[in-house]
XYZ file of C-alpha atoms in Angstrom:
362
model
C -88.224 22.629 2.551
C -85.695 21.774 -0.214
C -87.526 24.371 -2.417
C -87.204 27.112 0.263
C -83.568 26.383 0.670
C -83.092 26.492 -3.161
C -84.854 30.033 -3.066
C -82.814 31.510 -0.416
C -79.664 30.248 -2.300
C -80.842 31.880 -5.441
C -81.468 35.061 -3.771
C -78.003 35.138 -1.984
C -76.553 34.674 -5.455
C -78.361 37.406 -7.090
C -77.241 39.698 -4.281
C -73.538 38.865 -4.693
C -73.681 39.506 -8.521
C -75.463 42.825 -8.125
C -72.860 43.855 -5.322
C -70.061 42.868 -7.693
C -71.485 44.520 -10.577
C -71.763 47.885 -8.295
C -68.112 47.378 -7.207
C -67.092 47.211 -10.771
C -69.235 50.193 -11.683
C -67.610 52.235 -8.826
C -64.097 51.001 -9.782
C -64.687 52.176 -13.379
C -66.199 55.654 -12.020
C -63.049 56.003 -9.857
C -60.713 55.338 -12.841
C -62.698 57.667 -14.967
C -62.394 60.417 -12.379
C -58.892 59.822 -11.802
C -58.265 60.199 -15.749
C -60.254 63.543 -15.628
C -58.083 64.816 -12.563
C -54.808 63.667 -14.580
C -56.235 65.319 -17.826
C -56.979 68.707 -15.840
C -53.750 68.617 -14.068
C -51.798 68.343 -17.298
C -53.853 71.152 -18.917
C -51.799 74.481 -19.180
C -52.876 77.200 -16.800
C -53.909 80.213 -18.789
C -53.137 83.618 -16.665
C -55.942 86.140 -16.480
C -55.317 89.313 -18.805
C -53.554 92.008 -16.914
C -55.551 95.119 -15.917
C -54.089 98.050 -17.868
C -52.194 100.272 -15.276
C -51.603 103.897 -15.117
C -48.626 104.777 -17.304
C -45.665 106.302 -15.478
C -43.664 109.318 -16.653
C -40.571 109.094 -17.434
C -40.221 108.270 -20.983
C -37.715 105.804 -22.523
C -36.344 108.879 -24.561
C -34.843 110.273 -21.551
C -32.932 106.934 -20.820
C -29.063 107.762 -20.791
C -29.506 111.546 -19.940
C -27.370 112.757 -17.216
C -29.025 112.609 -13.787
C -26.859 115.024 -11.857
C -25.744 118.365 -12.624
C -21.753 117.479 -12.695
C -22.465 114.702 -15.051
C -24.586 117.080 -17.341
C -21.931 119.831 -17.419
C -19.238 117.193 -18.383
C -21.502 115.771 -21.224
C -22.828 119.254 -22.146
C -19.973 121.791 -21.986
C -21.961 124.191 -24.135
C -23.952 125.233 -21.025
C -20.681 126.578 -19.583
C -18.720 128.047 -22.474
C -21.954 129.132 -24.488
C -22.908 131.749 -21.966
C -19.294 132.786 -21.529
C -18.983 133.363 -25.328
C -22.341 135.497 -25.270
C -21.345 137.562 -22.548
C -17.949 138.373 -24.038
C -19.563 139.389 -27.400
C -21.990 141.461 -25.295
C -19.406 143.310 -23.295
C -17.355 143.640 -26.534
C -20.210 145.249 -28.448
C -20.774 147.719 -25.315
C -17.060 148.985 -25.693
C -17.814 150.084 -29.502
C -17.595 153.842 -29.327
C -20.914 154.365 -30.897
C -22.497 151.662 -28.530
C -20.873 153.083 -25.505
C -22.178 156.697 -26.370
C -25.791 155.374 -26.792
C -25.425 153.465 -23.384
C -24.147 156.696 -21.389
C -26.701 158.962 -23.217
C -29.665 156.677 -21.817
C -28.001 156.283 -18.359
C -27.847 152.524 -18.995
C -25.880 150.186 -16.689
C -25.018 146.402 -16.608
C -27.458 144.441 -14.690
C -24.737 143.210 -12.515
C -23.354 140.038 -11.200
C -25.261 139.921 -8.036
C -28.597 140.753 -9.516
C -28.134 138.090 -12.099
C -27.251 135.569 -9.310
C -30.163 136.528 -7.128
C -32.490 135.684 -10.075
C -30.728 132.481 -11.002
C -30.754 131.200 -7.208
C -34.376 132.166 -7.043
C -35.391 130.386 -10.221
C -33.509 127.111 -9.250
C -35.073 127.115 -5.478
C -38.513 127.887 -7.181
C -38.440 125.054 -9.772
C -37.825 122.544 -6.980
C -40.457 124.311 -4.667
C -43.132 124.247 -7.301
C -42.436 120.639 -8.020
C -43.005 119.744 -4.577
C -46.032 121.783 -4.294
C -47.568 119.996 -7.070
C -46.705 116.590 -5.716
C -48.103 117.464 -2.149
C -50.962 119.765 -2.802
C -52.438 119.347 -6.179
C -55.099 116.564 -6.717
C -54.972 114.075 -9.430
C -58.513 115.245 -10.747
C -56.579 118.286 -12.083
C -54.393 116.257 -14.228
C -54.816 117.164 -17.943
C -53.165 114.144 -19.492
C -54.974 111.785 -16.961
C -53.721 108.529 -18.514
C -50.224 109.355 -17.493
C -48.861 109.859 -13.992
C -46.958 112.800 -12.840
C -43.054 112.038 -12.612
C -42.105 112.737 -9.011
C -38.294 112.005 -9.599
C -37.518 113.467 -12.822
C -33.762 113.347 -12.406
C -32.469 113.983 -15.977
C -35.030 116.650 -16.437
C -34.049 118.568 -13.060
C -30.269 118.274 -14.029
C -31.009 120.015 -17.418
C -33.275 122.571 -16.073
C -30.912 123.483 -13.435
C -28.018 124.077 -15.851
C -30.258 126.068 -18.297
C -31.348 128.447 -15.497
C -27.742 128.824 -14.482
C -26.903 130.295 -17.853
C -29.098 133.348 -16.897
C -26.044 134.596 -15.399
C -25.153 136.087 -18.643
C -27.731 138.913 -17.918
C -24.994 140.286 -15.732
C -23.541 142.142 -18.522
C -26.691 143.272 -20.381
C -27.060 146.915 -20.280
C -30.284 148.212 -18.743
C -32.108 151.408 -18.230
C -32.876 152.960 -15.130
C -36.002 151.985 -13.363
C -39.433 153.155 -14.834
C -40.381 156.804 -13.804
C -43.998 156.139 -13.133
C -46.706 153.507 -13.006
C -47.774 154.400 -16.511
C -44.088 154.035 -17.910
C -44.044 150.847 -15.864
C -47.090 149.395 -17.348
C -46.504 150.515 -20.911
C -42.946 149.094 -21.058
C -44.138 145.777 -19.390
C -46.876 145.652 -22.015
C -44.365 146.249 -24.823
C -42.128 143.644 -23.608
C -44.681 141.100 -23.275
C -46.292 141.652 -26.762
C -42.510 141.657 -28.421
C -41.478 138.744 -26.632
C -44.808 136.731 -27.515
C -44.523 137.571 -31.057
C -40.791 136.700 -31.261
C -41.570 133.511 -29.405
C -44.601 132.789 -31.699
C -42.688 133.116 -35.071
C -39.302 131.636 -33.748
C -41.246 128.692 -31.921
C -43.224 127.840 -34.926
C -40.165 128.005 -37.447
C -38.593 125.724 -35.140
C -41.376 123.173 -35.299
C -42.199 123.344 -39.063
C -38.612 123.340 -40.331
C -36.829 120.026 -39.936
C -33.386 121.416 -39.470
C -34.457 124.043 -37.089
C -36.451 121.618 -34.923
C -33.543 119.174 -34.581
C -31.020 121.845 -33.853
C -33.109 124.139 -31.565
C -36.112 122.517 -30.237
C -36.136 118.630 -30.165
C -34.688 118.398 -26.905
C -37.520 120.167 -25.310
C -40.064 117.790 -26.652
C -38.168 114.699 -25.703
C -40.718 114.030 -22.919
C -44.381 114.313 -24.001
C -45.665 114.236 -20.560
C -45.662 117.544 -18.661
C -43.508 118.244 -15.648
C -42.743 121.639 -14.411
C -38.938 120.839 -14.819
C -39.709 120.458 -18.486
C -40.050 124.337 -18.776
C -36.142 124.768 -18.973
C -35.430 121.266 -20.331
C -33.853 122.560 -23.353
C -30.689 122.748 -25.580
C -28.793 126.102 -25.034
C -29.005 127.211 -28.714
C -32.953 127.005 -28.057
C -32.467 129.028 -24.856
C -30.685 131.718 -26.705
C -33.276 131.746 -29.566
C -36.344 132.060 -27.326
C -35.227 134.009 -24.550
C -31.722 135.517 -24.016
C -31.749 137.155 -27.631
C -35.158 138.467 -26.854
C -33.901 140.264 -23.453
C -30.752 141.468 -25.318
C -32.853 143.151 -28.141
C -35.025 144.644 -25.524
C -32.264 145.829 -23.352
C -31.038 147.701 -26.628
C -34.361 149.439 -26.789
C -34.157 150.730 -23.379
C -35.579 148.093 -21.165
C -35.924 149.364 -17.603
C -34.462 147.437 -14.792
C -37.561 147.067 -12.648
C -39.567 146.024 -15.737
C -37.067 142.991 -16.467
C -37.003 142.292 -12.733
C -40.964 141.957 -12.579
C -41.342 140.090 -15.847
C -38.579 137.367 -15.187
C -39.573 136.789 -11.644
C -43.229 136.347 -12.328
C -42.743 134.719 -15.987
C -40.364 132.032 -14.301
C -43.536 130.869 -12.068
C -45.672 131.284 -15.047
C -43.686 128.877 -17.132
C -43.534 126.378 -14.365
C -47.246 126.485 -14.101
C -47.896 126.288 -17.760
C -45.611 123.047 -18.038
C -46.682 121.160 -14.879
C -49.757 119.333 -16.670
C -52.284 120.514 -14.059
C -55.206 122.777 -14.331
C -54.456 125.114 -11.436
C -56.803 128.112 -12.449
C -59.551 127.271 -9.889
C -57.167 126.094 -7.148
C -57.260 128.100 -3.902
C -53.763 129.394 -2.844
C -52.540 128.439 0.738
C -53.179 131.064 3.499
C -55.123 133.636 1.318
C -58.755 133.695 -0.187
C -57.754 133.744 -4.012
C -57.137 131.123 -6.656
C -54.184 130.597 -8.972
C -56.351 132.172 -11.661
C -57.188 135.387 -9.913
C -53.505 135.701 -8.925
C -52.479 135.336 -12.508
C -55.092 137.854 -13.674
C -53.997 140.328 -11.173
C -50.261 140.020 -12.115
C -51.112 140.098 -15.837
C -52.388 143.613 -15.687
C -50.808 144.379 -18.914
C -52.989 141.805 -20.788
C -56.066 143.679 -21.743
C -58.804 143.139 -24.473
C -57.686 140.789 -27.057
C -54.515 139.809 -25.203
C -55.951 136.568 -23.641
C -53.492 134.877 -21.667
C -52.183 131.281 -22.459
C -53.294 128.650 -19.861
C -51.803 125.175 -18.845
C -54.272 123.039 -20.865
C -53.125 124.935 -24.040
C -49.599 124.616 -23.692
C -49.934 120.818 -22.401
C -51.728 120.155 -25.799
C -48.849 121.593 -27.534
C -46.396 119.044 -25.522
C -48.864 116.271 -26.162
C -49.293 116.706 -29.915
C -46.273 118.842 -31.060
C -48.457 121.133 -33.145
C -50.581 124.126 -32.460
C -50.548 126.819 -29.514
C -47.001 128.115 -30.291
C -47.540 131.445 -28.263
C -45.824 132.059 -25.033
C -48.184 134.420 -23.316
C -51.129 135.407 -25.344
C -53.654 133.399 -27.587
C -54.246 136.086 -30.324
C -51.482 135.011 -32.705
C -52.508 131.285 -32.652
C -56.228 132.382 -33.275
C -55.337 134.631 -36.218
C -53.179 132.183 -37.844
C -55.212 129.342 -37.290
C -52.974 127.176 -34.830
C -55.022 127.462 -31.657
C -56.524 124.458 -29.732
C -58.249 124.791 -26.424
C -56.654 121.548 -25.217
C -57.923 119.032 -22.776
C -60.285 119.506 -19.876
C -58.942 118.144 -16.571
C -60.107 114.928 -15.188
C -61.009 111.246 -16.727
C -61.018 111.485 -20.507
C -64.389 110.197 -22.031
C -63.932 107.265 -24.310
C -65.053 109.098 -27.212
C -62.744 111.869 -26.760
C -59.803 109.528 -26.255
C -60.477 108.053 -29.632
C -60.558 111.700 -31.047
C -57.487 112.445 -29.147
C -55.567 109.272 -30.363
C -56.312 110.427 -33.974
C -55.228 113.998 -33.669
């Protein structure tokens, strides 16, 4: 019996020793776990890399530009006194006896304030209306620079654009010939104006890009924002507007520009320049309410562009704004192709990675 009691006592002793060892082990594990938790808590939290977002238009280069018309005119009074001086010079020239005799012989009359005002109001309203059309109706897959969003509130661009369009009131004193006498006369005069204006624009525009002084004085403002927007069409300095538009019209008037040809070319051309600067491929887009596309409408209205006179499209001019070089023409491609300055530009839609690398290196 004594041996039995001794065996039971030894058994209880072994159990107590085992339980103590396990308790110590659990305590050690608990302490180790607490240490790991504390180390994890003290470790710095690394934020995940941000997902690249679609860039937004406006550029920092437009920061500080006036965002309303009153402020713009206060800061850039040349948009007020400039056209006044030009109008006074034109009016003075028409009073020179030899010039007055030429005007009388060709039955020329001033375009008139109300006619100039009608066009100016039309162009300003069209700029805002077309901007709204792009925002509401044009789908993102038509975007040419797909990595940049279309700026829906370009306040600075709209202010300068409106001020530039208002300078068209200078046309009030431009002497114009009577309306064309036949459809053939209308077609020939329109074609002549288009070809002349395009050639002038190509030469002056290319000069303004390749000459550093000319670029800074005339054209730099127009390229401050690389991302296309329909208000960018008239985002110009006034001296640039004289060089590339108002002087051209004045020379054409001196050559006998018929009033109806001027009306057609300016009204249609204003819509055309908004389309070229909008940054979207609209050629295949169906127009509201009618069974035709923008491209078909443009072809129908560009009846004077035949044969080698291929019309400029948005992709080509958008490339010019993105890269600053090539595609200097206004209406046709042939001069760019002849002188080696032509580039077909981007295609609408997402840019393939391989092409994105090429574009980056251009």
